[in-house]
Each structure stands twice: as structure tokens, then as C-alpha cells.
Amino acid sequence: MDAGVAMTLVWLIIIPFIAGIVSWVSARRKPVWARWISLSALFAQMLIIISLWIGHSLKLDSGHNTVWIASVDWNWVPQLGIGFRLAMDGLSLLMVALTSLLGIAAVICSWTEIKDGVGFFHFNLMSCLAGIVGVFLAMDLILFYFFWEVMLVPMYFLIGIWGHENRIYASIKFFIFTQAGGLLMLIAILGLYFLHGSSAGVYTFNYFDLLGTPLSSWSSMFLMLGFFAAFAVKLPVVPFHTWLPDAHTEAPTAGSVILAGLLLKTGAYGLIRFILPLFPAAAHTLAPVAMTLGVIGIIYGALLAFAQTDLKRLVAYSSVSHLGFVLLGVFAFNELALQGAVMQMICHGISTGALFIIVGALQERIGSRDLNRMGGLWASIPRISAVGLVFALASLGLPGLGNFVGEFLVLVGVYRVSPWMTIPAAMGLVLAVIYSLRIVGKAFYGPSDDSRIIQDLWPREALLMAGMILAILWLGLFPQGVLNTAEPALKAIQERAGSMSYNSGQSAVYFDVLTHAQTSHLVTGIQRSGQYR
């Protein structure tokens, strides 16, 4: 593998971290410098990712069935089997690209919102982004845990310092939940390390060496549950979700964007990257429970979203519902559902991130997030209202927008293994229509008794929103580019995890392989039918 390409993985982590330090220092002279430095660094990171993506696509088009795009393997603490190991496949590439895109969005949306401690704010924001990129690239379990913690601490400060009235309570709750889950994962990592060492004679945290470690059914289940606890808290899975509405409500807009768009995705990424290939048998055993929790999350999150009058809290609960589809898709154990889960991760990150930006813009302008105090905003701020309508439609899964593709693929994939799970999950789409249209009706339509002149989108904000609308449209109309990029990685993970059909009405578990050819045929057929046009 080309050494120069491999080094780009290191730069993807170093660039935001160094930019954060420089922003902190430079802000002492002029706060606006911190914003421009952070923004420039994230655009540079995005250019690197685009070049990697183009190179990977050209290889796939030329017939190279390669899984890994680049990798780095350096000794760190060789006596303990710890290495600085990074690797990128199509799945990592998509997640890092999403990180860069939403990082840019976070810097832009906080441009006028953050007035105090601008330098330290950008240091925490960029450090958090560096940690998230590290999570998506780490292939050593101790290094993965290190980055897992790195992204936690800056987010704690972002909520605790620049949040709203109850920010201290929300930040401590966020920290306790995620730290508790992280410690359980650390215990599981150490357990896997020692069990692998005792069986193979080599003590290592290398992800690739730990794949296929012989484990008894009980040890596999206990270790898997340690990982699952950390990822379930972060996703979040009901009933481990209670930190999420408080953290979202109290966080500054940029914090909400990073939380919803990226931190939640690290939980989903962990399920796909670690639980399925490291503990395939235990994951199969857990599948009925996990899929049931996914369905509960879809319905429960949607019902609570409908009950909220705080717009930010409404969007937060809708995330619980949308990410239930991801949990459902991951544990369906077929390529179609996995493709849908990845699409849902990306599209939810963009659409919910945009909705949080809209909520932040409204709060900055009218001083409230209460739906009962809004209404008739379309007449005074048509551009904000129109953007809000687009992303509300994306959230409810309108065909032609990206979220539809993710949820549709998940439902089709899940139907193959458990039709009975599909029916209540599909009900979540109906509930999403109700709460999404409620946002539009209560906030943007109806009478208004507010005669104040309200500023519509600034050009900077309008440019950002235009980019995010184009992204969600591209994902909805031309999803094959993303599906092709993720396909080799997901296929490799699925082959290691095995394919399974789960029949909730019987105790028997039987195998049902959904081949790549079938998946491509189905997606192509859907496109030809005009649903993606």
C-alpha cells in the first residue's frame, strides 16, 4: 500500500487537532481567526477525503475488489501488544466524510452564537472531531478506546460551558452514561485480550488478529455485552437513551449537530465494525432482543417526539426513532439491511444536523424553542421556513430524499428475516409524518401575533443550508455511489458475521444468504421503477 496514502490517515486526525490548538492561541488576538482557522482546516480535511474517495471509486470501477483503502501499523507499546494501527475501508471513508461535512456545518452555525471563550470553544470542537475521526479509523482496540474517550471530554465541555440553563446537569448526565458504557467496553476489551493471549499465545489488541478468537458461548456473550453496552448508550438504544434529550436541549447548536450527526453514529459504527465480526455467534443470539429494542425505539421515540413542545427536544426524540432503524438493520444480518443502516446513518446525520441548525437559528432570532410561541414564521422568514420544510420532509422519509433510501432498504432487508418486525417498524414512518408535519404547521404556518422584523438566513447560513439540501437530494436520487463505496466493507463484515434469518415465531434459526447480486438487482430495479428519480 502506498506510504503517502497511508500517511493521509494520520493527517486526517492531526489536522483538526492542530487547528484546534492554533485556534485557541490565535483567538486571544482576534476571535474571528479561530473560526477561519477551524473552517480552513476542515475544508482541507474534506479535500483529502474527496481525493481518497475518487481513488477508491476508480479502483472499484476498474474491477479491483479491494476492501481496504489505506492503513498504518506502527508499534506503540509492543510489550503489551498495543500498536498505532489505523485503516480505512469504504465504511470508514463515508463516516469520516460525514464528520468533515458536519464539522464545517458546526463551525458555520456557531459563527455568531458563540461570543465568549471563542478560542477554547473551537479547541474543544476540533478536538472532538479529531477523536471521532480516530474512532472511525482505529484498528487497535486500545487505540479505539483512547479515541472513544478523547471525543467524550471535549463534548462534556461544549455542553457544560456553552450550553443553556440546565447545562451542568445535562453535561454530567451525558458524561456518566457514556463513561459507564465506555468502562464496560474497556473490561470487555481486556477480557478479549487475555482470552486471545491464552489461546493463541500472543497478547495483542490488534483488531485483525483478534478476529476469529476461539471463545466459549458464555465468554463470547459476556464480552459482546460489554461492547454492546457502550454502543447502545451512544446510539442510543431504549432504555439507555435518557441522556440524549437533556444533552441535545442544553447543548449549543454546534454541540447538537455533532451529537446527533456524529457521536450517535459512533455507536452504530461500533455495532457494525466490532460486534458483528468479533462475536458473530453471540450477536446472532442477541439479534431477536436487539431487533425488538430497535422496533421499540422507533415507536417510542416517535410518540415522545409528537408529545414535545420544545422544538429541540422534539428533534432529539425523533433521533431515537430514526436510529431504531439502524439497530434493526444491523441485526438483520443481510447485506441489504446493512446497506440501509449505513444510508440511514449518513442521511440522519445530515437531515437532523440541519434541523438542529434551524432550531438554533430560530432560538437566536426569536429567543424561544417553544412551538406554542411560534407560528406564521413563513411570512417573515421564508428562507428559514423553506429549509425547515425540506428537512422535515427528509425526516419523514419522503421519496427522493436520502432518508427514504435508508429506511426503505432497512425495511426490505428486515422483511426477509422477520416480517413481523417490519410491520411495527413501518408504523414508525407514519408517526414520523405526523410529528414532522406538526413542526411545519406549528412553527411556519398559521397566524402570527409577532410583529417584530426577524432576520432571515444570512448568506453564510444560506450557503451552508444549500449544500446540505444538495447532499440530501444527491443521497436520495443517486444513492448507488454511497452503496458501492460501502459494499466491499459491508460484504466482508457480513461474510465474517454470517447471514441469518430470524423467525420470531419459532425457536429455530435458519440461514438465508442474500447475495451481492440480489442486492444490486433490487437497488437497480428500484431505481428503474422511478422511485429514486
Short mmCIF file of C-alpha atoms in Angstrom, two decimals, residues 33-528:
data_model
loop_
_atom_site.label_atom_id
_atom_site.label_comp_id
_atom_site.label_asym_id
_atom_site.label_seq_id
_atom_site.Cartn_x
_atom_site.Cartn_y
_atom_site.Cartn_z
CA TRP A 33 -9.29 34.00 13.45
CA ALA A 34 -10.30 30.91 15.42
CA ARG A 35 -13.36 30.49 13.22
CA TRP A 36 -11.46 30.89 9.95
CA ILE A 37 -8.64 28.57 11.02
CA SER A 38 -11.08 25.84 12.03
CA LEU A 39 -13.08 26.25 8.84
CA SER A 40 -9.97 26.17 6.63
CA ALA A 41 -8.67 23.04 8.35
CA LEU A 42 -11.96 21.23 7.87
CA PHE A 43 -12.10 22.18 4.18
CA ALA A 44 -8.52 20.87 3.79
CA GLN A 45 -9.59 17.64 5.51
CA MET A 46 -12.57 17.40 3.16
CA LEU A 47 -10.32 17.75 0.11
CA ILE A 48 -8.18 14.84 1.34
CA ILE A 49 -11.27 12.71 1.83
CA ILE A 50 -12.60 13.54 -1.63
CA SER A 51 -9.26 12.55 -3.20
CA LEU A 52 -9.31 9.24 -1.31
CA TRP A 53 -12.93 8.66 -2.36
CA ILE A 54 -12.17 9.31 -6.03
CA GLY A 55 -9.17 6.99 -5.93
CA HIS A 56 -11.23 4.25 -4.27
CA SER A 57 -14.09 4.65 -6.76
CA LEU A 58 -11.69 4.38 -9.70
CA LYS A 59 -10.30 1.13 -8.27
CA LEU A 60 -13.80 -0.30 -7.83
CA ASP A 61 -14.76 0.75 -11.36
CA SER A 62 -11.66 -0.94 -12.78
CA GLY A 63 -12.61 -4.23 -11.14
CA HIS A 64 -10.33 -4.16 -8.07
CA ASN A 65 -12.34 -5.85 -5.35
CA THR A 66 -10.35 -4.16 -2.61
CA VAL A 67 -11.71 -3.66 0.89
CA TRP A 68 -9.01 -1.51 2.49
CA ILE A 69 -8.11 1.86 1.02
CA ALA A 70 -5.16 2.68 3.28
CA SER A 71 -3.65 1.51 6.55
CA VAL A 72 -0.99 2.43 9.10
CA ASP A 73 0.61 -0.05 11.51
CA TRP A 74 3.22 1.32 13.92
CA ASN A 75 4.43 -0.13 17.19
CA TRP A 76 3.32 1.88 20.21
CA VAL A 77 3.78 -0.29 23.31
CA PRO A 78 4.94 -3.58 21.79
CA GLN A 79 5.47 -5.24 25.18
CA LEU A 80 1.70 -5.06 25.73
CA GLY A 81 0.71 -5.67 22.12
CA ILE A 82 -0.54 -2.11 21.66
CA GLY A 83 0.01 -0.50 18.27
CA PHE A 84 -0.88 2.72 16.47
CA ARG A 85 -2.99 0.98 13.85
CA LEU A 86 -5.30 2.87 11.53
CA ALA A 87 -7.14 1.59 8.48
CA MET A 88 -9.80 2.93 6.16
CA ASP A 89 -12.34 0.99 4.13
CA GLY A 90 -15.48 2.23 2.40
CA LEU A 91 -17.44 2.31 5.65
CA SER A 92 -14.77 4.36 7.42
CA LEU A 93 -14.44 6.65 4.41
CA LEU A 94 -18.14 7.51 4.46
CA MET A 95 -18.14 8.14 8.21
CA VAL A 96 -15.05 10.37 8.03
CA ALA A 97 -16.59 12.29 5.12
CA LEU A 98 -19.73 12.83 7.21
CA THR A 99 -17.54 14.02 10.10
CA SER A 100 -15.84 16.59 7.93
CA LEU A 101 -19.10 17.84 6.41
CA LEU A 102 -20.86 18.24 9.75
CA GLY A 103 -17.72 19.74 11.27
CA ILE A 104 -17.90 22.50 8.66
CA ALA A 105 -21.60 22.93 9.44
CA ALA A 106 -20.86 23.15 13.18
CA VAL A 107 -18.26 25.90 12.72
CA ILE A 108 -20.52 27.94 10.43
CA CYS A 109 -23.65 27.66 12.59
CA SER A 110 -21.73 28.76 15.70
CA TRP A 111 -20.23 31.81 13.93
CA THR A 112 -22.39 34.36 15.75
CA GLU A 113 -23.84 32.18 18.51
CA ILE A 114 -20.58 31.75 20.44
CA LYS A 115 -19.30 35.07 21.73
CA ASP A 116 -17.36 34.11 24.88
CA GLY A 117 -14.36 31.84 25.00
CA VAL A 118 -14.27 31.51 21.21
CA GLY A 119 -10.76 30.04 21.11
CA PHE A 120 -11.42 27.37 23.76
CA PHE A 121 -14.75 26.56 22.09
CA HIS A 122 -13.04 25.82 18.79
CA PHE A 123 -10.29 23.85 20.53
CA ASN A 124 -12.93 21.59 22.08
CA LEU A 125 -14.92 21.35 18.85
CA MET A 126 -11.91 20.41 16.74
CA SER A 127 -10.55 18.01 19.40
CA CYS A 128 -13.91 16.29 19.47
CA LEU A 129 -13.86 15.95 15.67
CA ALA A 130 -10.29 14.58 15.79
CA GLY A 131 -11.42 11.98 18.33
CA ILE A 132 -14.41 11.00 16.18
CA VAL A 133 -12.18 10.53 13.10
CA GLY A 134 -9.87 8.41 15.26
CA VAL A 135 -12.79 6.21 16.33
CA PHE A 136 -13.70 5.61 12.68
CA LEU A 137 -10.11 4.70 11.74
CA ALA A 138 -8.64 2.88 14.77
CA MET A 139 -7.87 -0.82 14.26
CA ASP A 140 -6.26 -1.40 17.65
CA LEU A 141 -8.77 -1.83 20.46
CA ILE A 142 -6.82 0.25 22.99
CA LEU A 143 -6.35 2.98 20.40
CA PHE A 144 -10.09 2.78 19.67
CA TYR A 145 -10.86 3.15 23.37
CA PHE A 146 -8.43 6.09 23.58
CA PHE A 147 -10.21 7.97 20.79
CA TRP A 148 -13.58 6.98 22.30
CA GLU A 149 -12.59 8.88 25.44
CA VAL A 150 -10.98 11.75 23.51
CA MET A 151 -14.28 12.64 21.87
CA LEU A 152 -16.16 12.41 25.18
CA VAL A 153 -14.28 15.03 27.22
CA PRO A 154 -14.49 17.96 24.71
CA MET A 155 -18.21 17.32 24.26
CA TYR A 156 -18.64 17.48 28.04
CA PHE A 157 -17.05 20.96 27.99
CA LEU A 158 -19.06 22.09 24.95
CA ILE A 159 -22.32 21.30 26.76
CA GLY A 160 -21.18 22.37 30.23
CA ILE A 161 -19.68 25.75 29.26
CA TRP A 162 -21.64 26.98 26.22
CA GLY A 163 -24.97 25.23 26.88
CA HIS A 164 -28.25 26.64 28.13
CA GLU A 165 -29.81 26.94 31.60
CA ASN A 166 -29.52 23.32 32.80
CA ARG A 167 -26.21 22.67 31.05
CA ILE A 168 -24.36 21.40 34.14
CA TYR A 169 -26.98 18.73 34.85
CA ALA A 170 -27.10 17.69 31.18
CA SER A 171 -23.32 17.55 30.77
CA ILE A 172 -22.82 15.45 33.93
CA LYS A 173 -25.61 13.08 32.90
CA PHE A 174 -24.09 12.76 29.43
CA PHE A 175 -20.65 12.07 30.93
CA ILE A 176 -21.87 9.47 33.45
CA PHE A 177 -23.87 7.49 30.89
CA THR A 178 -21.20 7.44 28.20
CA GLN A 179 -18.32 6.89 30.65
CA ALA A 180 -20.11 3.96 32.30
CA GLY A 181 -20.67 2.38 28.90
CA GLY A 182 -17.06 3.04 27.95
CA LEU A 183 -15.73 1.36 31.09
CA LEU A 184 -17.79 -1.75 30.42
CA MET A 185 -16.31 -1.81 26.92
CA LEU A 186 -12.79 -1.49 28.36
CA ILE A 187 -13.41 -4.52 30.61
CA ALA A 188 -14.61 -6.45 27.57
CA ILE A 189 -11.53 -5.38 25.57
CA LEU A 190 -9.23 -6.62 28.31
CA GLY A 191 -11.19 -9.87 28.58
CA LEU A 192 -10.82 -10.47 24.85
CA TYR A 193 -7.11 -9.62 25.06
CA PHE A 194 -6.42 -12.19 27.77
CA LEU A 195 -8.59 -14.91 26.25
CA HIS A 196 -6.88 -14.45 22.88
CA GLY A 197 -3.47 -14.49 24.56
CA SER A 198 -4.22 -17.69 26.47
CA SER A 199 -5.45 -19.49 23.37
CA ALA A 200 -3.04 -18.18 20.71
CA GLY A 201 -0.01 -17.42 22.88
CA VAL A 202 0.13 -13.84 21.53
CA TYR A 203 -1.19 -10.96 23.59
CA THR A 204 -2.34 -8.21 21.27
CA PHE A 205 -5.02 -5.57 20.81
CA ASN A 206 -4.73 -5.79 17.01
CA TYR A 207 -8.28 -5.89 15.62
CA PHE A 208 -7.33 -8.16 12.73
CA ASP A 209 -5.55 -10.67 14.99
CA LEU A 210 -8.48 -10.74 17.42
CA LEU A 211 -10.95 -11.68 14.67
CA GLY A 212 -11.70 -15.37 14.95
CA THR A 213 -10.52 -15.70 18.55
CA PRO A 214 -11.96 -19.01 19.83
CA LEU A 215 -14.46 -18.20 22.60
CA SER A 216 -16.95 -20.27 24.53
CA SER A 217 -20.58 -19.26 24.12
CA TRP A 218 -20.70 -17.71 27.60
CA SER A 219 -17.44 -15.75 27.30
CA SER A 220 -18.45 -14.56 23.84
CA MET A 221 -21.80 -13.37 25.14
CA PHE A 222 -20.37 -11.54 28.18
CA LEU A 223 -17.64 -9.83 26.14
CA MET A 224 -20.10 -8.88 23.43
CA LEU A 225 -22.47 -7.37 26.01
CA GLY A 226 -19.61 -5.18 27.28
CA PHE A 227 -19.17 -3.72 23.79
CA PHE A 228 -22.91 -3.57 23.25
CA ALA A 229 -23.45 -1.52 26.43
CA ALA A 230 -21.09 1.20 25.21
CA PHE A 231 -22.55 1.30 21.71
CA ALA A 232 -26.18 1.06 22.90
CA VAL A 233 -25.72 4.09 25.17
CA LYS A 234 -24.15 6.10 22.38
CA LEU A 235 -26.62 5.07 19.60
CA PRO A 236 -28.87 5.45 21.81
CA VAL A 237 -30.98 2.33 22.34
CA VAL A 238 -34.09 2.47 24.54
CA PRO A 239 -33.83 2.29 27.62
CA PHE A 240 -30.27 3.76 27.57
CA HIS A 241 -31.40 6.92 25.79
CA THR A 242 -32.39 9.23 28.67
CA TRP A 243 -29.20 11.31 28.49
CA LEU A 244 -29.90 12.27 24.88
CA PRO A 245 -32.88 14.70 25.13
CA ASP A 246 -31.25 16.59 28.01
CA ALA A 247 -27.87 16.82 26.27
CA HIS A 248 -29.44 17.98 22.99
CA THR A 249 -31.71 20.50 24.69
CA GLU A 250 -28.94 22.14 26.68
CA ALA A 251 -26.08 21.92 24.16
CA PRO A 252 -25.17 24.86 21.91
CA THR A 253 -26.23 24.42 18.28
CA ALA A 254 -22.82 23.15 17.17
CA GLY A 255 -22.84 20.65 20.04
CA SER A 256 -26.26 19.35 18.99
CA VAL A 257 -25.07 18.99 15.38
CA ILE A 258 -22.02 16.96 16.46
CA LEU A 259 -24.02 14.93 18.96
CA ALA A 260 -26.83 13.96 16.58
CA GLY A 261 -24.81 13.79 13.42
CA LEU A 262 -21.65 12.08 14.61
CA LEU A 263 -21.45 10.89 18.21
CA LEU A 264 -24.58 8.78 17.83
CA LYS A 265 -23.08 7.28 14.67
CA THR A 266 -20.02 6.07 16.56
CA GLY A 267 -22.36 3.70 18.42
CA ALA A 268 -23.83 2.39 15.16
CA TYR A 269 -20.36 2.12 13.64
CA GLY A 270 -19.17 0.11 16.67
CA LEU A 271 -22.03 -2.35 16.26
CA ILE A 272 -21.09 -2.98 12.63
CA ARG A 273 -17.30 -2.86 12.95
CA PHE A 274 -16.75 -4.72 16.22
CA ILE A 275 -19.77 -6.67 17.46
CA LEU A 276 -20.72 -8.45 14.23
CA PRO A 277 -17.25 -9.70 13.20
CA LEU A 278 -15.70 -10.21 16.67
CA PHE A 279 -18.66 -12.02 18.26
CA PRO A 280 -20.77 -13.42 15.40
CA ALA A 281 -22.35 -16.28 17.36
CA ALA A 282 -23.26 -14.08 20.36
CA ALA A 283 -24.57 -11.39 18.01
CA HIS A 284 -26.85 -13.96 16.37
CA THR A 285 -28.13 -14.98 19.79
CA LEU A 286 -28.76 -11.35 20.73
CA ALA A 287 -30.43 -10.50 17.40
CA PRO A 288 -34.06 -11.10 18.47
CA VAL A 289 -33.63 -8.89 21.54
CA ALA A 290 -31.73 -6.20 19.64
CA MET A 291 -34.28 -6.08 16.83
CA THR A 292 -37.11 -5.85 19.35
CA LEU A 293 -35.32 -2.94 21.06
CA GLY A 294 -34.92 -1.33 17.64
CA VAL A 295 -38.66 -1.53 16.98
CA ILE A 296 -39.45 -0.22 20.48
CA GLY A 297 -37.09 2.70 19.87
CA ILE A 298 -38.76 3.53 16.55
CA ILE A 299 -42.26 3.68 18.07
CA TYR A 300 -41.34 5.08 21.47
CA GLY A 301 -39.11 7.84 20.07
CA ALA A 302 -41.76 8.88 17.55
CA LEU A 303 -44.53 9.03 20.17
CA LEU A 304 -42.40 11.12 22.53
CA ALA A 305 -41.34 13.40 19.68
CA PHE A 306 -45.00 14.11 18.96
CA ALA A 307 -45.62 14.97 22.62
CA GLN A 308 -42.90 17.67 22.81
CA THR A 309 -43.47 21.41 22.58
CA ASP A 310 -39.73 22.22 22.82
CA LEU A 311 -38.61 22.03 19.19
CA LYS A 312 -35.09 20.93 20.07
CA ARG A 313 -36.38 18.16 22.32
CA LEU A 314 -38.75 17.07 19.56
CA VAL A 315 -35.87 16.66 17.11
CA ALA A 316 -33.85 14.82 19.78
CA TYR A 317 -36.59 12.23 20.35
CA SER A 318 -37.00 11.83 16.59
CA SER A 319 -33.34 10.73 16.56
CA VAL A 320 -34.19 7.91 18.95
CA SER A 321 -36.83 6.79 16.46
CA HIS A 322 -34.66 7.12 13.34
CA LEU A 323 -31.72 5.30 14.87
CA GLY A 324 -34.00 2.43 15.84
CA PHE A 325 -33.94 1.62 12.11
CA VAL A 326 -30.15 1.41 12.27
CA LEU A 327 -30.25 -1.09 15.16
CA LEU A 328 -32.90 -3.08 13.31
CA GLY A 329 -30.84 -3.13 10.11
CA VAL A 330 -27.56 -4.11 11.77
CA PHE A 331 -29.03 -7.18 13.47
CA ALA A 332 -30.99 -8.34 10.42
CA PHE A 333 -27.72 -9.89 9.18
CA ASN A 334 -28.10 -9.34 5.48
CA GLU A 335 -26.37 -7.01 3.06
CA LEU A 336 -29.46 -5.07 2.08
CA ALA A 337 -30.35 -4.16 5.65
CA LEU A 338 -26.73 -3.27 6.42
CA GLN A 339 -26.63 -1.00 3.37
CA GLY A 340 -29.83 0.61 4.61
CA ALA A 341 -28.37 1.09 8.09
CA VAL A 342 -25.32 2.88 6.66
CA MET A 343 -27.50 5.07 4.44
CA GLN A 344 -29.68 5.89 7.42
CA MET A 345 -26.61 6.84 9.49
CA ILE A 346 -25.43 9.29 6.84
CA CYS A 347 -28.83 10.76 5.94
CA HIS A 348 -29.92 11.11 9.55
CA GLY A 349 -26.66 12.92 10.31
CA ILE A 350 -27.31 15.47 7.56
CA SER A 351 -31.07 15.94 8.00
CA THR A 352 -31.10 16.06 11.80
CA GLY A 353 -27.99 18.22 11.85
CA ALA A 354 -29.77 20.67 9.56
CA LEU A 355 -32.90 20.63 11.75
CA PHE A 356 -30.81 21.45 14.82
CA ILE A 357 -29.23 24.34 12.91
CA ILE A 358 -32.72 25.61 12.02
CA VAL A 359 -33.79 25.34 15.67
CA GLY A 360 -30.65 27.19 16.75
CA ALA A 361 -31.27 29.92 14.18
CA LEU A 362 -34.86 30.34 15.40
CA GLN A 363 -33.78 30.50 19.03
CA GLU A 364 -31.12 33.08 18.18
CA ARG A 365 -33.71 35.24 16.39
CA ILE A 366 -36.92 34.90 18.43
CA GLY A 367 -35.45 33.79 21.77
CA SER A 368 -37.55 30.65 22.11
CA ARG A 369 -37.78 27.00 21.04
CA ASP A 370 -41.37 26.64 22.23
CA LEU A 371 -43.68 25.60 19.39
CA ASN A 372 -46.61 27.26 21.16
CA ARG A 373 -44.87 30.63 20.81
CA MET A 374 -44.19 30.22 17.11
CA GLY A 375 -46.49 30.24 14.10
CA GLY A 376 -46.71 32.22 10.90
CA LEU A 377 -42.95 32.42 10.52
CA TRP A 378 -43.12 31.71 6.77
CA ALA A 379 -44.30 35.28 6.14
CA SER A 380 -41.39 36.90 7.96
CA ILE A 381 -38.54 34.39 7.38
CA PRO A 382 -39.40 32.43 4.20
CA ARG A 383 -35.91 31.07 3.55
CA ILE A 384 -35.55 29.53 7.03
CA SER A 385 -39.09 28.18 6.75
CA ALA A 386 -38.46 26.63 3.33
CA VAL A 387 -35.27 24.94 4.54
CA GLY A 388 -37.13 23.69 7.62
CA LEU A 389 -39.81 22.22 5.35
CA VAL A 390 -37.23 20.39 3.20
CA PHE A 391 -35.56 18.72 6.18
CA ALA A 392 -38.88 17.96 7.88
CA LEU A 393 -39.83 16.12 4.67
CA ALA A 394 -36.47 14.34 4.71
CA SER A 395 -37.08 13.33 8.31
CA LEU A 396 -40.44 11.76 7.48
CA GLY A 397 -38.83 9.76 4.67
CA LEU A 398 -40.15 11.44 1.52
CA PRO A 399 -39.06 9.57 -1.66
CA GLY A 400 -36.36 11.49 -3.49
CA LEU A 401 -34.61 12.44 -0.26
CA GLY A 402 -31.88 10.35 1.35
CA ASN A 403 -33.69 9.18 4.49
CA PHE A 404 -36.23 7.32 2.35
CA VAL A 405 -33.49 5.18 0.82
CA GLY A 406 -32.04 4.18 4.19
CA GLU A 407 -35.35 3.32 5.82
CA PHE A 408 -36.68 1.56 2.73
CA LEU A 409 -33.59 -0.66 2.42
CA VAL A 410 -33.73 -1.50 6.13
CA LEU A 411 -37.41 -2.44 5.95
CA VAL A 412 -36.90 -4.60 2.84
CA GLY A 413 -33.88 -6.30 4.41
CA VAL A 414 -35.67 -6.90 7.71
CA TYR A 415 -38.77 -8.21 5.94
CA ARG A 416 -36.66 -11.05 4.54
CA VAL A 417 -35.79 -12.26 8.03
CA SER A 418 -38.75 -11.22 10.13
CA PRO A 419 -41.92 -9.86 8.51
CA TRP A 420 -43.50 -9.38 11.93
CA MET A 421 -40.76 -6.93 12.92
CA THR A 422 -41.31 -4.97 9.72
CA ILE A 423 -44.95 -4.09 10.40
CA PRO A 424 -44.47 -2.06 13.63
CA ALA A 425 -41.23 -0.60 12.24
CA ALA A 426 -43.15 0.68 9.21
CA MET A 427 -45.62 2.28 11.59
CA GLY A 428 -42.73 4.48 12.68
CA LEU A 429 -42.78 6.07 9.23
CA VAL A 430 -46.43 7.01 9.70
CA LEU A 431 -45.69 8.53 13.09
CA ALA A 432 -42.74 10.42 11.56
CA VAL A 433 -45.15 12.04 9.10
CA ILE A 434 -47.31 13.25 11.99
CA TYR A 435 -44.58 14.83 14.10
CA SER A 436 -42.68 16.24 11.10
CA LEU A 437 -45.75 17.94 9.68
CA ARG A 438 -46.55 19.19 13.19
CA ILE A 439 -43.21 21.05 13.15
CA VAL A 440 -44.09 22.69 9.86
CA GLY A 441 -47.67 23.50 10.84
CA LYS A 442 -46.95 24.90 14.30
CA ALA A 443 -43.75 26.81 13.50
CA PHE A 444 -44.09 28.10 9.96
CA TYR A 445 -47.82 28.25 9.13
CA GLY A 446 -50.83 29.64 10.92
CA PRO A 447 -51.47 33.09 12.35
CA SER A 448 -48.73 35.14 13.95
CA ASP A 449 -49.12 37.86 16.57
CA ASP A 450 -45.42 38.71 16.43
CA SER A 451 -44.91 41.98 14.55
CA ARG A 452 -41.14 42.05 15.03
CA ILE A 453 -38.85 42.17 11.99
CA ILE A 454 -36.85 38.95 12.08
CA GLN A 455 -33.61 38.42 10.19
CA ASP A 456 -33.84 35.61 7.62
CA LEU A 457 -30.84 33.41 6.71
CA TRP A 458 -27.54 35.22 6.47
CA PRO A 459 -25.64 34.48 3.21
CA ARG A 460 -23.22 32.29 5.17
CA GLU A 461 -26.11 30.27 6.60
CA ALA A 462 -27.90 30.13 3.25
CA LEU A 463 -24.79 28.70 1.58
CA LEU A 464 -24.49 26.05 4.28
CA MET A 465 -28.15 25.07 4.01
CA ALA A 466 -27.92 24.93 0.21
CA GLY A 467 -25.01 22.50 0.49
CA MET A 468 -26.88 20.28 2.95
CA ILE A 469 -30.01 20.27 0.76
CA LEU A 470 -27.91 19.24 -2.25
CA ALA A 471 -26.33 16.47 -0.17
CA ILE A 472 -29.66 15.02 0.98
CA LEU A 473 -31.04 15.26 -2.58
CA TRP A 474 -27.95 13.55 -4.03
CA LEU A 475 -28.28 10.74 -1.48
CA GLY A 476 -31.95 10.36 -2.36
CA LEU A 477 -31.64 10.49 -6.14
CA PHE A 478 -28.26 8.81 -6.68
CA PRO A 479 -27.61 6.53 -3.69
CA GLN A 480 -25.62 4.00 -5.70
CA GLY A 481 -22.36 5.93 -5.21
CA VAL A 482 -22.58 5.54 -1.44
CA LEU A 483 -23.84 1.96 -1.67
CA ASN A 484 -20.95 0.99 -3.98
CA THR A 485 -18.42 2.63 -1.67
CA ALA A 486 -19.65 0.79 1.40
CA GLU A 487 -20.33 -2.51 -0.33
CA PRO A 488 -16.90 -4.25 -0.14
CA ALA A 489 -16.54 -3.41 3.56
CA LEU A 490 -20.08 -4.47 4.46
CA LYS A 491 -19.76 -7.63 2.41
CA ALA A 492 -16.57 -8.58 4.26
CA ILE A 493 -18.20 -7.89 7.63
CA GLN A 494 -21.30 -9.82 6.69
CA GLU A 495 -19.30 -12.81 5.48
CA ARG A 496 -17.48 -12.94 8.80
CA ALA A 497 -20.66 -12.46 10.80
CA GLY A 498 -22.66 -14.90 8.68
CA SER A 499 -26.13 -14.39 7.32
CA MET A 500 -29.18 -15.32 9.23
CA SER A 501 -32.89 -15.19 9.01
CA TYR A 502 -34.68 -14.88 12.30
CA ASN A 503 -38.22 -16.07 12.62
CA SER A 504 -39.68 -14.53 15.75
CA GLY A 505 -42.46 -17.10 15.81
CA GLN A 506 -40.16 -20.11 16.00
CA SER A 507 -37.18 -21.06 18.08
CA ALA A 508 -35.29 -22.30 15.06
CA VAL A 509 -32.72 -20.13 13.37
CA TYR A 510 -32.02 -20.79 9.73
CA PHE A 511 -29.62 -19.36 7.21
CA ASP A 512 -30.61 -17.30 4.24
CA VAL A 513 -27.80 -15.72 2.26
CA LEU A 514 -28.69 -12.51 0.42
CA THR A 515 -26.07 -12.27 -2.25
CA HIS A 516 -24.46 -9.16 -3.63
CA ALA A 517 -26.07 -9.88 -6.97
CA GLN A 518 -29.53 -9.92 -5.39
CA THR A 519 -28.85 -6.64 -3.58
CA SER A 520 -27.61 -4.86 -6.69
CA HIS A 521 -30.53 -6.23 -8.68
CA LEU A 522 -33.02 -4.94 -6.13
CA VAL A 523 -31.48 -1.47 -5.89
CA THR A 524 -31.23 -1.21 -9.68
CA GLY A 525 -34.84 -2.33 -10.01
CA ILE A 526 -36.00 0.32 -7.57
CA GLN A 527 -34.09 2.98 -9.47
CA ARG A 528 -35.58 1.86 -12.79
#
